[in-house]
Short mmCIF file of C-alpha atoms in Angstrom, two decimals:
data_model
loop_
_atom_site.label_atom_id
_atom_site.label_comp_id
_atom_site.label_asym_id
_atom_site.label_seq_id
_atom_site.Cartn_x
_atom_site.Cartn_y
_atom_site.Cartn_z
CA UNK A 1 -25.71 46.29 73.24
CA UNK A 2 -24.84 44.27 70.32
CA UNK A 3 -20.52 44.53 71.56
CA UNK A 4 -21.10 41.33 72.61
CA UNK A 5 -21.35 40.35 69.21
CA UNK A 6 -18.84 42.35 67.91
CA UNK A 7 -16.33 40.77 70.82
CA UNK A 8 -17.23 37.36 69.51
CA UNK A 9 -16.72 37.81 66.50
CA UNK A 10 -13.21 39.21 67.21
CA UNK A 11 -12.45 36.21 69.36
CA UNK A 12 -12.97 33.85 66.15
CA UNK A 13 -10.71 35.83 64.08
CA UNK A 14 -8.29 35.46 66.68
CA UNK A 15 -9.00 31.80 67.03
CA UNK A 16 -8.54 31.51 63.01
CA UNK A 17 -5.31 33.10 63.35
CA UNK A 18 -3.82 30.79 66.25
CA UNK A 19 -4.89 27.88 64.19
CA UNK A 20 -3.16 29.27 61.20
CA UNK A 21 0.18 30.41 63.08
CA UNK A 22 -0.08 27.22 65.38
CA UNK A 23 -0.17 29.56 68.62
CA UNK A 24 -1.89 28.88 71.64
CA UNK A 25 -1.75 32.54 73.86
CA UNK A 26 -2.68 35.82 73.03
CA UNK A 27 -0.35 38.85 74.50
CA UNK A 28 -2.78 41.74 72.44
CA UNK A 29 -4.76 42.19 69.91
CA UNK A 30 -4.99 45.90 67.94
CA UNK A 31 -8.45 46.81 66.16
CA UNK A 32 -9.58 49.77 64.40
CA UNK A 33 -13.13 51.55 65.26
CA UNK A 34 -14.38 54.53 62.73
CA UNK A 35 -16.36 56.95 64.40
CA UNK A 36 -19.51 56.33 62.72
CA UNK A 37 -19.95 53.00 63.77
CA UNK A 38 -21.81 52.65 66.51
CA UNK A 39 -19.62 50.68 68.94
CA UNK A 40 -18.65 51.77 72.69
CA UNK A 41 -15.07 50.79 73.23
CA UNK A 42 -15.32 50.70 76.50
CA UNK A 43 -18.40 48.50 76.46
CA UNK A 44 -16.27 46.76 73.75
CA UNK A 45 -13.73 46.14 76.25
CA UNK A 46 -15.69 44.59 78.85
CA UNK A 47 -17.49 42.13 76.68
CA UNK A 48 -14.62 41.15 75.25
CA UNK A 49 -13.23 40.54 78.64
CA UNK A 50 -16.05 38.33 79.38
CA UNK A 51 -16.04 36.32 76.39
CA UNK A 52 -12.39 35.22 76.55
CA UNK A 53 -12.44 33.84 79.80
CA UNK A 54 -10.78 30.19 79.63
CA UNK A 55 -9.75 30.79 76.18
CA UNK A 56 -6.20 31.50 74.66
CA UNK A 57 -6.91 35.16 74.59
CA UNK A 58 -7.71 35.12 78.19
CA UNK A 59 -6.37 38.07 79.76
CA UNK A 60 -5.18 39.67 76.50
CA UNK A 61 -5.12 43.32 75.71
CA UNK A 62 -7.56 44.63 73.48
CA UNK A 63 -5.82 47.55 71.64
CA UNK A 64 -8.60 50.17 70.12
CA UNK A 65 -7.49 53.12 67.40
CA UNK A 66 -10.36 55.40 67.64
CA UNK A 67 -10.31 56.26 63.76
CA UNK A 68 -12.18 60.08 63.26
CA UNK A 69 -14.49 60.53 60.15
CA UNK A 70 -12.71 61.89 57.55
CA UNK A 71 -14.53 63.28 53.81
CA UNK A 72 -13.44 64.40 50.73
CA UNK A 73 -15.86 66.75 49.13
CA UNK A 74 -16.67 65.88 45.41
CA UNK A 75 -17.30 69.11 44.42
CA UNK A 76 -13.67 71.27 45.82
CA UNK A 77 -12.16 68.12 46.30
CA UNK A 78 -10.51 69.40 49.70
CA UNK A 79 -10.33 66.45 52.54
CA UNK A 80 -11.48 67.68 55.85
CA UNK A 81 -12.35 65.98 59.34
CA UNK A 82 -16.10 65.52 60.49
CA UNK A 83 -16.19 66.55 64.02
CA UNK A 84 -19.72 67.49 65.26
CA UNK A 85 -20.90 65.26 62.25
CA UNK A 86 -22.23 68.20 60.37
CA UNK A 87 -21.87 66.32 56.68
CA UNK A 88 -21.21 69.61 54.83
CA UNK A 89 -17.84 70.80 53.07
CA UNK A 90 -16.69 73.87 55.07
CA UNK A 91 -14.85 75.16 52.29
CA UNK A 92 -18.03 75.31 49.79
CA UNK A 93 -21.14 74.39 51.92
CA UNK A 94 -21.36 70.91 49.27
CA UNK A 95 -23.30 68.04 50.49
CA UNK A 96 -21.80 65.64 48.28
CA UNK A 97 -19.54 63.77 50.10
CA UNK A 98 -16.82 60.73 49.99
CA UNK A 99 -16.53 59.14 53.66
CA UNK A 100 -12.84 58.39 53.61
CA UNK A 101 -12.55 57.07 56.84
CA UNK A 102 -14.88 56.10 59.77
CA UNK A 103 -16.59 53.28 58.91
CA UNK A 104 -13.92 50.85 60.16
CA UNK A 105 -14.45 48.06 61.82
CA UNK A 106 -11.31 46.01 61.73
CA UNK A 107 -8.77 43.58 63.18
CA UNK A 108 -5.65 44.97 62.62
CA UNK A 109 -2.78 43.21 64.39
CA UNK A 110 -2.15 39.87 66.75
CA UNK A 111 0.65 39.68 69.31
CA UNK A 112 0.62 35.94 70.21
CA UNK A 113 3.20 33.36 71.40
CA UNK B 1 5.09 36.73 67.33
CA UNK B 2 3.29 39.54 66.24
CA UNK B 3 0.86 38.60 63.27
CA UNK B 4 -0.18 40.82 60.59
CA UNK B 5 -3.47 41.07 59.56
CA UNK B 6 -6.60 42.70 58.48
CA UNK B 7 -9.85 40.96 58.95
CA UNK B 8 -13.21 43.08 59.02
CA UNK B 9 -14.44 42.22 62.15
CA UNK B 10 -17.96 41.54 60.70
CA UNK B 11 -16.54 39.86 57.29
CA UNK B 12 -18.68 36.72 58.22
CA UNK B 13 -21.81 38.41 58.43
CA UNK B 14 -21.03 40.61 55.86
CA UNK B 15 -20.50 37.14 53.49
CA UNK B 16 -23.81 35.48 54.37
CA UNK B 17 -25.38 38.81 53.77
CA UNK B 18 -24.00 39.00 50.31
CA UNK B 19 -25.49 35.42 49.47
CA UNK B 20 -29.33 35.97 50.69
CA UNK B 21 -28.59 39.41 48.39
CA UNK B 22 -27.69 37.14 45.73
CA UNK B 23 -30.91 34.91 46.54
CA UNK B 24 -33.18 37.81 46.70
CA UNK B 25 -31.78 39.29 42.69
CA UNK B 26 -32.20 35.72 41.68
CA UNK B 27 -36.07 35.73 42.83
CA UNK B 28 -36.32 39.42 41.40
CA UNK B 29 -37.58 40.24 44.84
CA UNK B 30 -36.98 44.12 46.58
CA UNK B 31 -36.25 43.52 50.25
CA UNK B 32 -36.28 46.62 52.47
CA UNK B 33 -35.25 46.44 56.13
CA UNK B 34 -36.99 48.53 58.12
CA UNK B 35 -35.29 49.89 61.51
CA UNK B 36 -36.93 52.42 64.20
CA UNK B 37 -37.01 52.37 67.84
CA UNK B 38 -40.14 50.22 69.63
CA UNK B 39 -43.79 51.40 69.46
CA UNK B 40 -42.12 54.53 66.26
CA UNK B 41 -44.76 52.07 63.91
CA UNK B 42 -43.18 50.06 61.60
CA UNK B 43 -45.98 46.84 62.00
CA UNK B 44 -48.81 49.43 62.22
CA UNK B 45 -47.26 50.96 58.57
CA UNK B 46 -46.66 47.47 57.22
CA UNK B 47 -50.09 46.64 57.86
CA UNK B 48 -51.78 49.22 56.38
CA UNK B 49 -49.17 48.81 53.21
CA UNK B 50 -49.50 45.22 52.94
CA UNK B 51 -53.62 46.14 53.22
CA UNK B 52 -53.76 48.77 50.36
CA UNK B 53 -50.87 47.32 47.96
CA UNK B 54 -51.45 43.23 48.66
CA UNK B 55 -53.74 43.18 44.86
CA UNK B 56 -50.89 44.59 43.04
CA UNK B 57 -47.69 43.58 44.55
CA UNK B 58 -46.70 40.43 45.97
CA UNK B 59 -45.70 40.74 49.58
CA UNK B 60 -43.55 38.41 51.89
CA UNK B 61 -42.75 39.56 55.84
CA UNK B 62 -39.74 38.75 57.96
CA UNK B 63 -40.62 39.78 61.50
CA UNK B 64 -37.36 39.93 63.90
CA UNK B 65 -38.53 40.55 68.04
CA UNK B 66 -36.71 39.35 70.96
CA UNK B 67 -39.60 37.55 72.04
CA UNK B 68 -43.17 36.64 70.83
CA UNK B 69 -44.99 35.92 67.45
CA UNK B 70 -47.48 38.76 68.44
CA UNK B 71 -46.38 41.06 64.95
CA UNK B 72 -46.46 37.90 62.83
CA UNK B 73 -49.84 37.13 63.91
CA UNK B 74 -50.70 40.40 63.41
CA UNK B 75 -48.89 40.65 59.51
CA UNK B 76 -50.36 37.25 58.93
CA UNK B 77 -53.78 38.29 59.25
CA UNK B 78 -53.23 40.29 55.83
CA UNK B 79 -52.99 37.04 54.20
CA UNK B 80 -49.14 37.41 52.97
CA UNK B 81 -46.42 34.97 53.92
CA UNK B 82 -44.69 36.09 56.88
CA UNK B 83 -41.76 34.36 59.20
CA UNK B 84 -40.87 35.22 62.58
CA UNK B 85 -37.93 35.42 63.79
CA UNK B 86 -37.04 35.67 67.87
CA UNK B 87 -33.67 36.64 68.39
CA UNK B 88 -33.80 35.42 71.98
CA UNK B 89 -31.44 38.35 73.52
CA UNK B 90 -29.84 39.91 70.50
CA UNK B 91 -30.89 43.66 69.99
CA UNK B 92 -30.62 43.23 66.17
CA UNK B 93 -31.39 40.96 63.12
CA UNK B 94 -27.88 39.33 61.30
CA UNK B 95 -27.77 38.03 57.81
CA UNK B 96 -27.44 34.29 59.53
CA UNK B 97 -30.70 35.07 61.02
CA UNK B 98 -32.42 36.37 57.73
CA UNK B 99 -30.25 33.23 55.59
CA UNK B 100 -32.36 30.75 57.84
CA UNK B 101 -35.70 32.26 57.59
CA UNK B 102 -35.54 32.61 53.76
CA UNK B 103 -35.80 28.72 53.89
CA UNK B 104 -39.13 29.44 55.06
CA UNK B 105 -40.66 31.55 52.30
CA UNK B 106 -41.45 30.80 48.59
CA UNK B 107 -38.91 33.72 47.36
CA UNK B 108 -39.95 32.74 43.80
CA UNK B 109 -43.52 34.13 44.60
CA UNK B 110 -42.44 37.49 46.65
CA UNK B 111 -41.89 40.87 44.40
CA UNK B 112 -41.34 42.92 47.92
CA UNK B 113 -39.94 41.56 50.85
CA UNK B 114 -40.13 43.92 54.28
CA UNK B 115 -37.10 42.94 57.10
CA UNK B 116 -38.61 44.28 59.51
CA UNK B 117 -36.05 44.61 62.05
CA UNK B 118 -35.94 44.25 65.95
CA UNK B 119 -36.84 48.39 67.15
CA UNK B 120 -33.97 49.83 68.46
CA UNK B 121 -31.80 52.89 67.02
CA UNK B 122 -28.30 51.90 67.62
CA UNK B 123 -27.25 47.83 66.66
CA UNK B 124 -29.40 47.17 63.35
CA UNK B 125 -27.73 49.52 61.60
CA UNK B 126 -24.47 48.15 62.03
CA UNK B 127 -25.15 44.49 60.79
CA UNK B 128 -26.43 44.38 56.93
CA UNK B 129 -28.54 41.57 55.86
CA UNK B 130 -28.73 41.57 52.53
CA UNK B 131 -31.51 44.29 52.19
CA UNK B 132 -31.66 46.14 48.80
CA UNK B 133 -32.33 49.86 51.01
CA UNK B 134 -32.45 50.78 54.04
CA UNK B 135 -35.64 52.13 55.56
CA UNK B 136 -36.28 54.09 58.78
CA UNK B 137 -39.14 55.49 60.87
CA UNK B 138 -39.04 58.27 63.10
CA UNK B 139 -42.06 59.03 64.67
CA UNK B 140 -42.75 62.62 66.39
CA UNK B 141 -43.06 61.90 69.63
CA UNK B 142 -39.50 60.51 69.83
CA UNK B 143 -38.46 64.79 69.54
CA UNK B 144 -36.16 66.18 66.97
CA UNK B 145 -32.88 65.32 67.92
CA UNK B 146 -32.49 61.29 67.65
CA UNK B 147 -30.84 62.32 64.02
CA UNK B 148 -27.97 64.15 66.15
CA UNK B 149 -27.85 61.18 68.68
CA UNK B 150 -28.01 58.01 67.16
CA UNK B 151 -26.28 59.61 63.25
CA UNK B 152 -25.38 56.02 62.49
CA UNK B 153 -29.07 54.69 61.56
CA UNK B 154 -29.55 58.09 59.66
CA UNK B 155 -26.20 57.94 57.81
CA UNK B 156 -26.92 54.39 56.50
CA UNK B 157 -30.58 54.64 55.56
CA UNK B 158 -31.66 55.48 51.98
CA UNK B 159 -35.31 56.06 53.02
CA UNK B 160 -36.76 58.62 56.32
CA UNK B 161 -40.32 58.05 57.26
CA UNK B 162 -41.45 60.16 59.89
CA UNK B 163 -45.00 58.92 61.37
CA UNK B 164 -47.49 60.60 63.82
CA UNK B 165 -47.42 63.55 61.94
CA UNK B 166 -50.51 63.87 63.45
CA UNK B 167 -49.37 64.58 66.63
CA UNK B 168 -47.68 66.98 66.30
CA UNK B 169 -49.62 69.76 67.99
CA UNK B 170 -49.26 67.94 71.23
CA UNK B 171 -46.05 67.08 71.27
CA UNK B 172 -42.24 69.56 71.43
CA UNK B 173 -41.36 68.28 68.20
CA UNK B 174 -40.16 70.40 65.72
CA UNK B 175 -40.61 69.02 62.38
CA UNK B 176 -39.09 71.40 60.17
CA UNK B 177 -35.58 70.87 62.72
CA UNK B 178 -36.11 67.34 62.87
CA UNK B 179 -36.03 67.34 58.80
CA UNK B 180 -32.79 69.40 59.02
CA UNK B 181 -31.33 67.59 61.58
CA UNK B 182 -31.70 64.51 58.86
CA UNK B 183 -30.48 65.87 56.05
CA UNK B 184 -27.17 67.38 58.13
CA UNK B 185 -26.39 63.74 58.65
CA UNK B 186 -27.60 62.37 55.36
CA UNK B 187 -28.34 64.90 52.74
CA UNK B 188 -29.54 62.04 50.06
CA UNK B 189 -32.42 61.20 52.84
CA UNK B 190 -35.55 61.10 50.68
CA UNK B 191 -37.97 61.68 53.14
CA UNK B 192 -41.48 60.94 54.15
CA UNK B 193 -44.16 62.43 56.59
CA UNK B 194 -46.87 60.38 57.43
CA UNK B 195 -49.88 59.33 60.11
CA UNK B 196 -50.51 55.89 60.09
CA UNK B 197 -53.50 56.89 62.25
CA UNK B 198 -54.76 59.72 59.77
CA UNK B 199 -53.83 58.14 56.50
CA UNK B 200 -52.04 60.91 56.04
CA UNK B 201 -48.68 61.41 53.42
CA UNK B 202 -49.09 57.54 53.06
CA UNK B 203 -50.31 57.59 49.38
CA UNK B 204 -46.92 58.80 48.09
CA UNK B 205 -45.05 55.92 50.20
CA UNK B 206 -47.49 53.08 48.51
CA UNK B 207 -46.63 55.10 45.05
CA UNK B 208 -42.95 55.00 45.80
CA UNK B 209 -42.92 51.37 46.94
CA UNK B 210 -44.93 50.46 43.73
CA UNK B 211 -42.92 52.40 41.46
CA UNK B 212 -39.65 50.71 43.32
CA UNK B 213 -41.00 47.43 42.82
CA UNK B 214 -41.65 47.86 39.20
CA UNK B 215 -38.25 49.10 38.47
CA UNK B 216 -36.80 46.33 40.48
CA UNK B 217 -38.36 44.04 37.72
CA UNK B 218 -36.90 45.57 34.73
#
C-alpha cells in the first residue's frame, strides 16, 4: 500500500537530478530493494507508472535489483544468506547477528537525455 | 547520459525524522510508536496505561487514523494532551506528519510520548518518525504466524506485546509458537503477554514504561 509513496518519492529524486544535470527525459532509472523491506516491486512498478504520467520520466523504465538478506554472525564471524528468514547462524546456532545487506532502499542510477 | 548516484529513496523522511528526534531529546521526552494491525488493542492498552501511570508520568498522545477523531476522543477523556492526526488515504504515519503535530503539544511538559500509529502490519514499519523504540502488539486472535508473514514489523521493533492472552482457550493460537516464531525473526524481542480485558501481565509493562521513563531522564 504505501508504494505509492515510495514511487513518489523516487520521482523527486529523479526530478532533483534533471534539475541538477539540466535534463528533461528519463530513458531508466535503476533502484535497489533489500529483502526485508517491505516493498512489492511489482506493485512498485505500477505506481510508479501512474505517478509519472505527463512528467519527464513518463514512460521510463524502472530497473529493480532484488538485494537478498545477507548476515554476518558476531560470534564465528562467517557471512551467510538469510533465506527463509530464520535469523540464526547455521554454522553455530548464534542469534547475534550483523544485517549486512537487505535493508536497502535506494536510487542507484539515472539514464536521462 | 547516464547519472551516477545514490540517494536513499526515503532520505527526506528519514531527515525530518531525525529533527522531531532531536526535538523530543531536547524536551527529555521518550516517544514510543506503537504499530499493530486494527482492533490487536493499542487505544484500549493506552487507555488503561495512561489511566494507571497519568499521577506519575507525564503523558502526551499522537493518534494517526485514516479517518475520524473517535481514538482521540477516547485518549482525551484521560485528561492528557493528545493530537490527532488523519492521514486521509495513507496506510502509515511519516515523520512530516508527526513534525506538524508536535506544533500542537507542549513537548516541554510531556516525559512519555505514545505514536500511536495507523493499524496495519506492513507500511509503518518502513517509515521512522523519530520514535525512541519501536513497540508492537500482537493480539491472539490474529494466530501464530503474522511473525513469519509480515517479519519486517517484527525485525524492527524493540518491544512485543501480545494482548488477549485471555483468549486464548478459544482461539488456534499457539502461544508458546507464536513466541518462537518472534524471537526467530528478532531474537532481542523483549516480550510481553497481556489482557487488556483481564488486567492481566499489564503490571510489568506500566513497571517497564516507568522504569524507561526514568532512565530516559538521567
Amino acid at each position: 500500500m504505501h508504494e505509492l509513496t515510495i514511487a513518489q518519492s523516487i520521482l523527486n529524486i529523479i526530478n532533483e537530478e534533471l534539475l541538477v544535470n539540466n535534463l528533461s527525459k528519463v530513458i531508466k532509472i535503476s533502484i535497489r530493494i533489500g529483502r526485508l523491506t517491505a516493498i512489492e516491486p511489482e506493485s512498485l512498478k505500477f505506481c510508479f507508472e501512474i505517478i509519472t504520467k505527463n512528467t519527464k520520466a513518463e514512460g521510463s523504465v524502472l530497473e529493480i535489483d532484488y538485494v537478498p538478506i545477507r548476515c554476518k554472525c558476531s560470534n564465528c564471524q562467517i557471512v551467510f544468506t538469510v533465506d527463509e528468514l530464520d535469523f540464526i547462524c547455521p554454522k553455530c546456532m548464534g542469534s547475534n547477528l550483523k544485517i549486512i545487506s537487505g535493508n536497502e532502499l535506494q536510487v542507484v542510477g539515472l539514464e536521462a537525455e | 547520459m547516464k547519472v551516477e548516484i545514490i540517494k536513499d529513496i526515503l532520505a527526506a523522511n528519514d531527515a525530518i525524522a531525525e529533527e522531531n528526534r532531536r526535538l523530543f531529546k531536547e524536551n527529555g521526552a521518550l516517544v514510543l510508536n506503537l504499530m499493530s494491525s486494527p482492533g490487536a488493542g493499542k487505544t484500549t492498552l493506552l487507555e488503561k496505561s495512561i489511566s494507571v501511570l497519568k499521577g506519575r508520568v507525564n503523558i502526551g498522545v499522537i493518534e494517526g487514523d485514516i479517518q475520524t477523531e473517535l481514538d482521540a476522543t477516547r485518549i482525551s477523556k484521560e485528561g492528557v494532551e493528545v493530537v490527532q492526526i488523519n492521514t486521509g488515504s495513507a496506510c502509515h504515519l511519516d515523520s512530516n506528519m508527526i513534525h506538524q503535530a508536535i506544533e500542537k503539544l507542549d513537548l516541554s511538559n510531556i516525559d512519555l510520548l505514545f505514536m500511536e500509529n495507523v493499524g496495519n502490519l506492513v507500511c509503518p514499519a518502513e517509515f521512522r518518525i523519530g520514535e525512541d523504540m519501536k513497540i508492537m502488539i500482537s493480539s491472539i486472535t490474529e494466530g501464530d504466524d503474522k511473525p513469519l508473514k509480515y517479519p519486517l514489523m517484527f525485525r524492527e521493533s524493540q518491544v512485543l506485546i501480545i494482548n488477549k492472552i485471555d483468549l486464548l482457550p478459544y482461539c488456534d493460537c499457539d502461544l508458546k509458537r507464536l513466541k518462537e516464531n518472534s524471537l526467530k525473526i528478532n531474537s532481542n524481542l523483549n516480550i510481553f503477554e497481556i489482557s487488556c480485558k483481564t488486567e492481566s501481565g499489564l503490571d510489568s509493562w506500566y513497571n517497564w514504561l516507568v522504569k524507561k521513563v526514568e532512565e530516559n531522564k538521567k
